[in-house]
């Protein structure tokens, strides 16, 4: 299987949380994954096969109905135009590649990216979650000072469930 075939296969796997988030090989076994597990899996495979300059990126971006199909109803329900999200994708010599779903495209959310950080696959297990929550809390304090972090995190979880149903 070529690298391009692998990317295409993973892109076509269902979107959803894996049974064990620390075992990104489960992406292949379960034929599903999140942005974190799918891209950690791909970087791991690239490294095992000597592919150079394939990096895992965590991008903080403004997730909105315009750049993420399937979330408009939830955002509108809670009076939000966007929610801060930590999204993983690949940095390659050919550019940024998003294999989260068959319709995912870096170009769709590029203009809404606030920051991009190179991370290692193992960091998607705990560090990414902790970093996301920390940045999310700061965002809530800055952008929604009358709302509680827990309330907006619960809304975020509802958005993720909507994406799992959609994809």
Backbone as a chain_set.jsonl record, in Angstrom:
{"seq": "XXXXXXXXXXXXXXXXXXXXXXXXXXXXXXXXXXXXXXXXXXXXXXXXXXXXXXXXXXXXXXXXXXXXXXXXXXXXXXXXXXXXXXXXXXXXXXXXXXXXXXXXXXXXXXXXXXXXXXXXXXXXXXXXXXXXXXXXXXXXXXXXXXXXXXXXXXXXXXXXXXXXXXX", "coords": {"N": [[0.852, -1.181, 0.0], [0.59, 2.181, -0.853], [1.71, 5.412, 0.432], [-0.12, 7.402, -0.276], [-2.373, 5.809, -0.771], [-2.833, 4.88, 1.822], [-3.439, 7.291, 3.159], [-5.825, 7.955, 1.818], [-7.413, 5.753, 2.561], [-7.602, 6.037, 5.401], [-8.83, 8.523, 5.544], [-11.317, 7.821, 4.621], [-12.274, 6.241, 6.664], [-14.672, 5.949, 9.327], [-15.665, 8.752, 11.375], [-15.013, 9.019, 14.76], [-14.684, 8.365, 18.279], [-12.122, 6.251, 19.494], [-11.965, 3.034, 21.164], [-9.743, 2.824, 22.863], [-7.906, 5.463, 23.467], [-5.183, 5.742, 23.699], [-4.032, 3.902, 22.074], [-3.302, 4.255, 19.031], [-3.144, 2.585, 16.887], [-5.49, 1.289, 16.846], [-7.102, 2.687, 15.173], [-6.804, 1.582, 12.628], [-7.677, -1.03, 13.15], [-10.339, -0.673, 14.097], [-11.395, 0.791, 12.074], [-12.016, 3.487, 12.282], [-11.778, 6.786, 13.749], [-10.685, 9.755, 15.523], [-9.707, 13.162, 14.804], [-7.317, 13.334, 16.183], [-6.48, 10.625, 16.788], [-6.421, 9.439, 14.21], [-4.49, 10.99, 12.799], [-2.234, 10.781, 14.456], [-1.767, 8.058, 14.192], [-1.149, 7.984, 11.426], [1.241, 9.533, 11.322], [2.887, 7.931, 12.889], [3.008, 5.575, 11.314], [4.227, 6.675, 9.031], [6.765, 7.348, 10.045], [7.711, 4.813, 10.806], [8.115, 3.775, 8.34], [10.097, 5.245, 7.219], [9.45, 7.697, 6.04], [10.06, 11.042, 5.503], [9.742, 14.304, 7.009], [7.015, 14.389, 7.737], [4.71, 15.635, 9.789], [2.915, 15.905, 12.888], [0.341, 18.075, 13.608], [-1.151, 20.272, 15.924], [-3.727, 22.329, 15.697], [-5.132, 25.292, 16.844], [-8.291, 26.471, 16.429], [-11.076, 28.484, 15.255], [-13.897, 26.903, 15.409], [-16.578, 26.715, 13.36], [-19.897, 26.917, 11.864], [-19.476, 27.459, 9.215], [-16.939, 26.431, 8.586], [-17.009, 23.848, 9.462], [-19.024, 21.529, 8.608], [-22.209, 20.417, 9.77], [-22.461, 21.282, 12.384], [-23.957, 23.532, 12.839], [-26.601, 23.614, 13.928], [-26.241, 22.995, 16.653], [-24.512, 25.066, 17.512], [-26.163, 27.32, 17.017], [-28.307, 26.762, 18.728], [-27.212, 27.352, 21.204], [-26.488, 29.969, 20.975], [-23.99, 30.627, 19.819], [-21.328, 31.633, 17.641], [-19.013, 30.407, 17.011], [-16.761, 27.908, 18.342], [-13.905, 27.343, 20.341], [-11.512, 25.118, 19.153], [-9.282, 22.333, 19.308], [-7.533, 20.956, 16.824], [-6.252, 18.212, 14.985], [-3.92, 17.513, 12.369], [-1.955, 16.842, 9.406], [1.338, 18.006, 8.631], [3.046, 18.245, 5.714], [5.536, 17.837, 3.083], [4.071, 18.485, 0.844], [2.184, 20.188, 1.779], [-0.43, 21.096, 4.142], [-2.444, 18.452, 5.362], [-5.585, 17.073, 5.907], [-7.024, 14.34, 7.219], [-9.301, 13.658, 8.586], [-12.03, 13.213, 7.907], [-13.807, 12.055, 4.985], [-14.571, 14.341, 3.661], [-13.024, 16.308, 4.762], [-10.888, 19.161, 4.78], [-8.01, 21.094, 4.862], [-8.0, 23.646, 3.788], [-10.572, 24.519, 4.225], [-10.74, 25.432, 6.869], [-8.493, 26.944, 7.286], [-8.263, 29.822, 7.34], [-9.283, 30.378, 9.811], [-7.553, 29.48, 11.708], [-5.795, 29.903, 14.674], [-3.415, 29.292, 15.932], [-0.658, 27.076, 15.396], [0.872, 24.085, 16.357], [3.576, 21.884, 16.421], [3.375, 18.539, 17.357], [4.021, 15.43, 19.088], [3.025, 12.035, 18.346], [2.389, 10.598, 20.774], [1.522, 12.638, 22.399], [-1.143, 13.168, 21.925], [-2.654, 11.739, 23.647], [-2.79, 12.604, 26.454], [-1.587, 15.193, 26.82], [-2.528, 16.888, 24.694], [-5.258, 17.055, 25.259], [-5.211, 18.255, 27.82], [-3.892, 20.669, 27.186], [-5.691, 21.744, 25.358], [-7.945, 22.107, 27.024], [-6.92, 24.01, 28.801], [-6.398, 26.238, 27.115], [-8.961, 26.575, 26.166], [-10.345, 27.3, 28.495], [-9.171, 29.809, 28.981], [-10.066, 31.114, 26.7], [-12.86, 31.097, 27.134], [-13.011, 32.745, 29.425], [-12.129, 35.151, 28.316], [-13.759, 35.602, 25.989], [-16.377, 34.87, 26.662], [-17.273, 35.828, 29.311], [-19.452, 35.709, 31.083], [-20.294, 33.149, 31.14], [-19.912, 29.712, 32.146], [-16.987, 27.645, 32.127], [-17.385, 24.876, 32.176], [-19.988, 24.647, 31.17], [-19.678, 25.514, 28.481], [-17.803, 23.623, 27.625], [-19.337, 21.326, 27.761], [-21.153, 21.917, 25.751], [-19.369, 21.83, 23.612], [-18.798, 19.08, 23.65], [-21.294, 18.126, 22.878], [-21.305, 19.048, 20.272], [-19.232, 17.471, 19.198], [-20.44, 14.954, 19.393], [-22.506, 15.365, 17.562], [-21.008, 15.571, 15.234], [-19.989, 12.973, 15.114], [-22.306, 11.542, 14.56], [-22.973, 12.613, 12.093], [-20.835, 11.955, 10.429]], "CA": [[0.0, 0.0, 0.0], [1.369, 3.419, -0.915], [1.36, 6.455, 1.404], [-1.351, 8.031, -0.765], [-3.459, 4.85, -0.53], [-3.092, 4.888, 3.265], [-4.148, 8.541, 3.46], [-7.185, 7.815, 1.286], [-8.128, 4.78, 3.395], [-7.892, 6.624, 6.715], [-9.798, 9.599, 5.299], [-12.625, 7.185, 4.426], [-12.741, 5.602, 7.896], [-15.661, 6.732, 10.072], [-15.224, 9.659, 12.427], [-15.52, 8.63, 16.072], [-13.678, 8.073, 19.293], [-11.705, 4.853, 19.591], [-12.128, 2.442, 22.487], [-8.544, 3.13, 23.65], [-7.292, 6.62, 22.806], [-3.72, 5.645, 23.757], [-3.608, 2.932, 21.062], [-3.769, 4.791, 17.752], [-3.255, 1.507, 15.896], [-6.899, 0.889, 16.811], [-7.708, 3.36, 14.019], [-6.843, 0.595, 11.549], [-8.481, -2.175, 13.587], [-11.75, -0.289, 14.229], [-11.773, 1.532, 10.868], [-12.561, 4.786, 12.673], [-10.918, 7.558, 14.624], [-10.854, 11.201, 15.597], [-8.574, 13.848, 14.168], [-6.101, 13.007, 16.945], [-6.035, 9.238, 16.617], [-6.113, 9.175, 12.803], [-3.24, 11.631, 12.382], [-1.143, 10.161, 15.232], [-1.55, 6.787, 13.506], [-0.475, 8.241, 10.152], [2.621, 9.959, 11.587], [3.602, 6.74, 13.361], [3.257, 4.726, 10.14], [5.214, 7.375, 8.195], [8.086, 7.203, 10.669], [8.116, 3.402, 10.72], [8.468, 3.483, 6.948], [11.163, 6.139, 6.785], [8.991, 8.901, 5.338], [10.584, 12.239, 6.169], [8.998, 15.565, 6.993], [5.585, 14.239, 7.998], [4.592, 16.091, 11.174], [1.589, 16.017, 13.491], [0.06, 19.453, 13.998], [-2.353, 20.621, 16.67], [-4.101, 23.699, 15.364], [-6.246, 25.89, 17.582], [-9.045, 27.24, 15.438], [-12.454, 28.864, 15.543], [-14.757, 25.933, 14.74], [-17.865, 27.351, 13.072], [-20.737, 26.218, 10.884], [-18.911, 27.691, 7.882], [-15.763, 25.593, 8.313], [-17.232, 22.486, 9.963], [-20.411, 21.14, 8.339], [-22.874, 19.53, 10.72], [-22.508, 21.793, 13.759], [-24.742, 24.773, 12.879], [-27.748, 23.491, 14.823], [-25.785, 23.06, 18.051], [-24.033, 26.428, 17.772], [-27.328, 28.215, 17.062], [-29.07, 26.418, 19.933], [-26.58, 27.975, 22.37], [-26.141, 31.349, 20.674], [-22.558, 30.754, 19.54], [-20.937, 31.673, 16.232], [-17.93, 29.429, 16.912], [-16.209, 27.415, 19.603], [-12.473, 27.095, 20.175], [-11.242, 23.685, 19.033], [-7.925, 21.848, 19.03], [-7.704, 20.013, 15.715], [-4.997, 17.623, 14.509], [-3.774, 17.235, 10.941], [-0.563, 16.592, 9.024], [2.154, 18.94, 7.864], [3.852, 17.435, 4.802], [6.179, 18.667, 2.055], [3.044, 18.91, -0.117], [1.263, 21.101, 2.454], [-1.232, 20.554, 5.24], [-3.401, 17.432, 4.932], [-6.547, 16.706, 6.948], [-7.646, 13.047, 6.904], [-10.306, 13.374, 9.608], [-13.179, 12.607, 7.221], [-13.696, 12.062, 3.523], [-14.788, 15.707, 3.173], [-12.153, 17.253, 5.475], [-9.906, 19.894, 3.977], [-7.341, 22.173, 5.596], [-8.411, 24.925, 3.204], [-11.88, 24.897, 4.754], [-10.62, 26.137, 8.157], [-7.19, 27.626, 7.349], [-8.403, 31.235, 7.704], [-9.726, 30.466, 11.206], [-6.517, 28.927, 12.591], [-5.182, 30.91, 15.536], [-2.054, 28.862, 16.248], [-0.322, 25.701, 15.029], [1.977, 23.562, 17.159], [3.99, 20.512, 16.115], [3.359, 17.663, 18.528], [4.359, 14.03, 18.858], [1.83, 11.199, 18.459], [2.033, 10.254, 22.154], [0.933, 13.795, 23.064], [-2.597, 13.248, 21.738], [-3.316, 10.977, 24.712], [-3.111, 13.463, 27.594], [-1.138, 16.575, 26.679], [-3.414, 17.654, 23.812], [-6.507, 17.292, 25.991], [-4.916, 19.245, 28.862], [-3.584, 21.94, 26.524], [-6.952, 22.241, 24.807], [-8.774, 22.595, 28.133], [-6.305, 25.234, 29.315], [-6.656, 27.313, 26.151], [-10.413, 26.728, 26.124], [-10.703, 28.069, 29.696], [-8.756, 31.195, 28.745], [-10.98, 31.637, 25.678], [-14.154, 31.354, 27.778], [-12.841, 33.923, 30.284], [-11.94, 36.314, 27.455], [-14.842, 35.807, 25.019], [-17.702, 34.584, 27.247], [-17.034, 35.936, 30.758], [-20.642, 35.432, 31.893], [-20.611, 31.721, 31.053], [-18.97, 28.819, 32.83], [-16.168, 26.78, 31.277], [-18.027, 23.555, 32.117], [-21.143, 24.756, 30.274], [-19.217, 25.557, 27.094], [-17.16, 22.336, 27.307], [-20.451, 20.402, 27.521], [-21.631, 22.254, 24.404], [-18.362, 21.276, 22.704], [-19.023, 17.631, 23.589], [-22.5, 17.934, 22.067], [-20.863, 19.258, 18.89], [-18.477, 16.273, 18.798], [-21.433, 13.882, 19.17], [-23.186, 15.679, 16.293], [-20.072, 15.21, 14.163], [-19.927, 11.503, 15.041], [-23.531, 11.085, 13.877], [-22.935, 13.111, 10.712], [-19.746, 11.409, 9.63]], "C": [[0.894, 1.239, 0.0], [0.909, 4.382, 0.185], [0.038, 7.122, 0.998], [-2.562, 7.121, -0.553], [-3.842, 4.83, 0.947], [-3.862, 6.146, 3.66], [-5.608, 8.455, 3.022], [-8.019, 6.867, 2.148], [-8.545, 5.396, 4.718], [-8.928, 7.737, 6.584], [-11.215, 9.032, 5.149], [-13.129, 6.428, 5.643], [-13.738, 6.539, 8.579], [-14.985, 7.682, 11.058], [-15.832, 9.181, 13.735], [-14.385, 8.304, 17.012], [-13.401, 6.579, 19.338], [-11.877, 4.351, 21.018], [-10.964, 2.789, 23.409], [-7.783, 4.246, 22.956], [-5.773, 6.562, 22.815], [-3.16, 4.659, 22.725], [-4.097, 3.394, 19.69], [-3.751, 3.758, 16.645], [-4.698, 1.004, 15.803], [-7.656, 1.601, 15.688], [-7.857, 2.356, 12.876], [-7.771, -0.561, 11.908], [-9.974, -1.857, 13.598], [-12.297, 0.414, 12.985], [-12.512, 2.825, 11.222], [-11.553, 5.495, 13.554], [-11.299, 9.026, 14.614], [-9.708, 11.852, 14.83], [-7.274, 13.472, 14.866], [-5.604, 11.607, 16.64], [-5.66, 8.935, 15.169], [-4.76, 9.761, 12.407], [-2.042, 11.141, 13.184], [-0.766, 8.829, 14.587], [-0.751, 7.006, 12.218], [0.978, 8.678, 10.342], [3.452, 8.774, 12.043], [3.957, 5.824, 12.185], [4.313, 5.367, 9.232], [6.617, 7.185, 8.755], [8.594, 5.773, 10.584], [8.604, 3.041, 9.318], [9.471, 4.473, 6.361], [10.731, 7.351, 5.985], [9.405, 10.128, 6.142], [9.599, 13.404, 6.069], [7.482, 15.403, 7.022], [5.416, 14.557, 9.482], [3.133, 16.149, 11.603], [1.427, 17.45, 13.998], [-1.21, 19.496, 14.838], [-2.622, 22.084, 16.356], [-5.271, 24.138, 16.223], [-6.999, 26.754, 16.576], [-10.456, 27.525, 15.912], [-13.361, 27.931, 14.749], [-16.156, 26.54, 14.603], [-18.664, 26.503, 12.088], [-20.162, 26.361, 9.481], [-17.749, 26.754, 7.576], [-15.913, 24.15, 8.779], [-18.7, 22.107, 9.754], [-20.958, 20.196, 9.413], [-22.989, 20.072, 12.129], [-23.382, 23.036, 13.916], [-25.869, 24.708, 13.899], [-27.337, 23.636, 16.281], [-25.305, 24.47, 18.38], [-25.202, 27.398, 17.92], [-28.142, 28.002, 18.328], [-28.53, 27.145, 21.166], [-26.096, 29.399, 22.101], [-24.667, 31.599, 20.428], [-22.314, 30.844, 18.036], [-19.799, 30.694, 15.967], [-17.558, 28.961, 18.306], [-14.738, 27.094, 19.351], [-12.21, 25.591, 20.173], [-9.766, 23.432, 18.762], [-8.069, 20.738, 17.998], [-6.34, 19.502, 15.27], [-5.068, 17.341, 13.014], [-2.289, 17.072, 10.653], [0.06, 17.798, 8.332], [3.089, 18.076, 7.027], [4.571, 18.36, 3.82], [5.184, 19.196, 1.013], [2.059, 19.905, 0.489], [0.527, 20.405, 3.58], [-2.277, 19.592, 4.677], [-4.275, 17.061, 6.12], [-7.281, 15.44, 6.51], [-8.746, 12.678, 7.897], [-11.534, 12.691, 9.012], [-12.956, 12.709, 5.716], [-13.859, 13.478, 2.954], [-13.881, 16.739, 3.843], [-11.135, 17.882, 4.535], [-9.325, 21.022, 4.825], [-7.794, 23.541, 5.083], [-9.73, 25.429, 3.778], [-11.754, 25.715, 6.046], [-9.339, 26.959, 8.296], [-7.301, 29.073, 7.833], [-8.786, 31.425, 9.173], [-8.727, 29.878, 12.197], [-5.861, 30.07, 13.358], [-3.723, 30.59, 15.837], [-1.876, 27.412, 15.825], [0.929, 25.281, 15.785], [2.297, 22.155, 16.679], [3.992, 19.711, 17.415], [3.761, 16.254, 18.106], [3.095, 13.185, 19.015], [1.418, 10.891, 19.902], [1.34, 11.415, 22.875], [-0.578, 13.918, 22.864], [-3.343, 12.57, 22.881], [-3.718, 11.877, 25.874], [-2.785, 14.927, 27.344], [-2.093, 17.407, 25.841], [-4.711, 18.005, 24.528], [-6.293, 18.378, 27.045], [-4.663, 20.626, 28.26], [-4.851, 22.571, 25.953], [-7.809, 22.833, 25.92], [-8.225, 23.901, 28.706], [-6.6, 26.424, 28.396], [-8.151, 27.614, 26.049], [-10.879, 27.582, 27.305], [-10.349, 29.541, 29.526], [-9.675, 31.862, 27.724], [-12.334, 31.982, 26.29], [-14.067, 32.623, 28.628], [-12.777, 35.207, 29.455], [-13.179, 36.626, 26.604], [-16.254, 35.642, 25.586], [-17.632, 34.667, 28.771], [-18.251, 35.647, 31.636], [-21.025, 33.951, 31.885], [-19.533, 30.911, 31.747], [-18.238, 27.944, 31.818], [-16.859, 25.437, 31.084], [-19.213, 23.555, 31.16], [-20.692, 24.717, 28.81], [-18.496, 24.273, 26.689], [-18.235, 21.281, 27.025], [-21.054, 20.652, 26.137], [-20.664, 21.697, 23.36], [-18.558, 19.771, 22.544], [-20.273, 17.303, 22.772], [-22.171, 18.109, 20.578], [-20.121, 18.026, 18.379], [-19.434, 15.111, 18.538], [-22.193, 14.108, 17.86], [-22.296, 15.306, 15.112], [-19.968, 13.696, 14.004], [-21.148, 10.954, 14.312], [-23.489, 11.433, 12.392], [-21.96, 12.333, 9.848], [-19.643, 9.927, 9.84]], "O": [[1.847, 1.322, 0.775], [-0.146, 4.189, 0.79], [-0.819, 7.372, 1.846], [-3.644, 7.591, -0.2], [-5.023, 4.771, 1.288], [-4.832, 6.069, 4.414], [-6.512, 8.835, 3.765], [-9.185, 7.14, 2.432], [-9.705, 5.293, 5.117], [-9.808, 7.868, 7.435], [-12.192, 9.689, 5.509], [-14.287, 6.009, 5.67], [-13.662, 7.759, 8.432], [-13.868, 7.433, 11.511], [-17.041, 8.961, 13.811], [-13.268, 8.007, 16.588], [-14.31, 5.755, 19.236], [-11.928, 5.139, 21.963], [-11.165, 3.022, 24.6], [-7.09, 4.006, 21.968], [-5.127, 7.255, 22.029], [-1.947, 4.593, 22.527], [-5.166, 2.986, 19.235], [-4.284, 4.009, 15.565], [-5.083, 0.375, 14.818], [-8.738, 1.162, 15.298], [-8.906, 2.286, 12.236], [-8.556, -1.017, 11.077], [-10.785, -2.672, 13.161], [-13.505, 0.61, 12.855], [-13.484, 3.209, 10.571], [-10.598, 4.891, 14.043], [-12.119, 9.474, 13.812], [-8.847, 11.166, 14.277], [-6.242, 13.31, 14.213], [-4.443, 11.419, 16.276], [-4.674, 8.239, 14.926], [-3.967, 9.09, 11.745], [-0.933, 11.089, 12.651], [0.416, 8.511, 14.453], [0.214, 6.288, 11.956], [1.855, 8.238, 9.599], [4.602, 8.626, 11.629], [5.091, 5.355, 12.084], [5.194, 4.675, 8.721], [7.551, 6.893, 8.009], [9.774, 5.545, 10.318], [9.401, 2.12, 9.14], [9.664, 4.525, 5.146], [11.556, 7.974, 5.316], [9.12, 10.22, 7.336], [8.756, 13.467, 5.175], [6.754, 16.184, 6.408], [5.922, 13.828, 10.335], [2.238, 16.405, 10.797], [2.277, 17.963, 14.726], [-2.208, 18.852, 14.517], [-1.836, 22.964, 16.708], [-6.281, 23.44, 16.318], [-6.427, 27.649, 15.953], [-10.962, 26.894, 16.84], [-13.573, 28.139, 13.554], [-16.822, 26.837, 15.595], [-18.173, 25.508, 11.555], [-20.344, 25.475, 8.646], [-17.586, 26.325, 6.433], [-15.042, 23.32, 8.519], [-19.528, 22.343, 10.633], [-20.262, 19.302, 9.893], [-23.552, 19.405, 12.997], [-23.531, 23.541, 15.029], [-26.07, 25.656, 14.658], [-28.006, 24.32, 17.055], [-25.66, 25.011, 19.427], [-25.225, 28.208, 18.847], [-28.615, 28.964, 18.933], [-29.291, 27.511, 22.062], [-25.371, 29.97, 22.915], [-24.144, 32.656, 20.784], [-23.013, 30.205, 17.251], [-19.634, 30.209, 14.848], [-17.979, 29.535, 19.31], [-14.374, 26.627, 18.271], [-12.634, 24.879, 21.082], [-9.096, 24.209, 18.082], [-8.663, 19.696, 18.279], [-5.382, 20.27, 15.187], [-6.114, 16.984, 12.472], [-1.463, 17.157, 11.562], [-0.589, 18.506, 7.562], [3.84, 17.266, 7.569], [4.246, 19.544, 3.738], [5.425, 20.224, 0.38], [1.187, 20.415, -0.215], [0.829, 19.263, 3.925], [-2.912, 19.869, 3.659], [-3.773, 16.77, 7.205], [-8.059, 15.46, 5.557], [-9.085, 11.503, 8.032], [-12.021, 11.701, 9.557], [-12.027, 13.37, 5.251], [-13.337, 13.776, 1.88], [-13.961, 17.925, 3.524], [-10.601, 17.238, 3.633], [-10.061, 21.803, 5.428], [-7.951, 24.48, 5.863], [-9.975, 26.636, 3.811], [-12.573, 26.599, 6.294], [-9.128, 27.602, 9.324], [-6.499, 29.501, 8.663], [-8.628, 32.519, 9.716], [-9.016, 29.785, 13.39], [-5.432, 31.066, 12.776], [-2.895, 31.49, 15.98], [-2.813, 26.616, 15.883], [1.914, 26.017, 15.846], [1.4, 21.323, 16.544], [4.536, 20.145, 18.431], [3.83, 15.938, 16.918], [2.184, 13.577, 19.745], [0.23, 10.919, 20.223], [0.641, 11.192, 23.863], [-1.227, 14.695, 23.564], [-4.538, 12.803, 23.063], [-4.892, 11.904, 26.243], [-3.602, 15.805, 27.62], [-2.439, 18.522, 26.231], [-5.203, 19.127, 24.415], [-7.092, 19.308, 27.156], [-5.162, 21.631, 28.767], [-5.055, 23.781, 26.054], [-8.341, 23.934, 25.778], [-8.993, 24.797, 29.056], [-7.004, 27.489, 28.862], [-8.553, 28.764, 25.869], [-11.706, 28.478, 27.14], [-11.135, 30.418, 29.885], [-10.021, 33.035, 27.866], [-12.896, 33.038, 25.999], [-14.949, 33.478, 28.559], [-13.318, 36.236, 29.861], [-13.596, 37.78, 26.512], [-17.211, 36.205, 25.055], [-17.903, 33.679, 29.454], [-18.091, 35.367, 32.824], [-21.978, 33.551, 32.554], [-18.399, 31.36, 31.913], [-18.795, 27.555, 30.791], [-16.915, 24.915, 29.97], [-19.425, 22.59, 30.426], [-21.254, 23.979, 28.001], [-18.568, 23.871, 25.528], [-18.059, 20.437, 26.146], [-21.422, 19.709, 25.435], [-21.092, 21.153, 22.342], [-18.491, 19.247, 21.432], [-20.299, 16.304, 22.052], [-22.704, 17.392, 19.732], [-20.354, 17.585, 17.253], [-19.26, 14.367, 17.573], [-22.486, 13.157, 17.136], [-22.778, 14.784, 14.107], [-19.869, 13.193, 12.885], [-21.035, 10.007, 13.535], [-23.915, 10.648, 11.545], [-22.226, 12.082, 8.673], [-18.78, 9.278, 9.249]]}, "num_chains": 1, "name": "protein.A"}
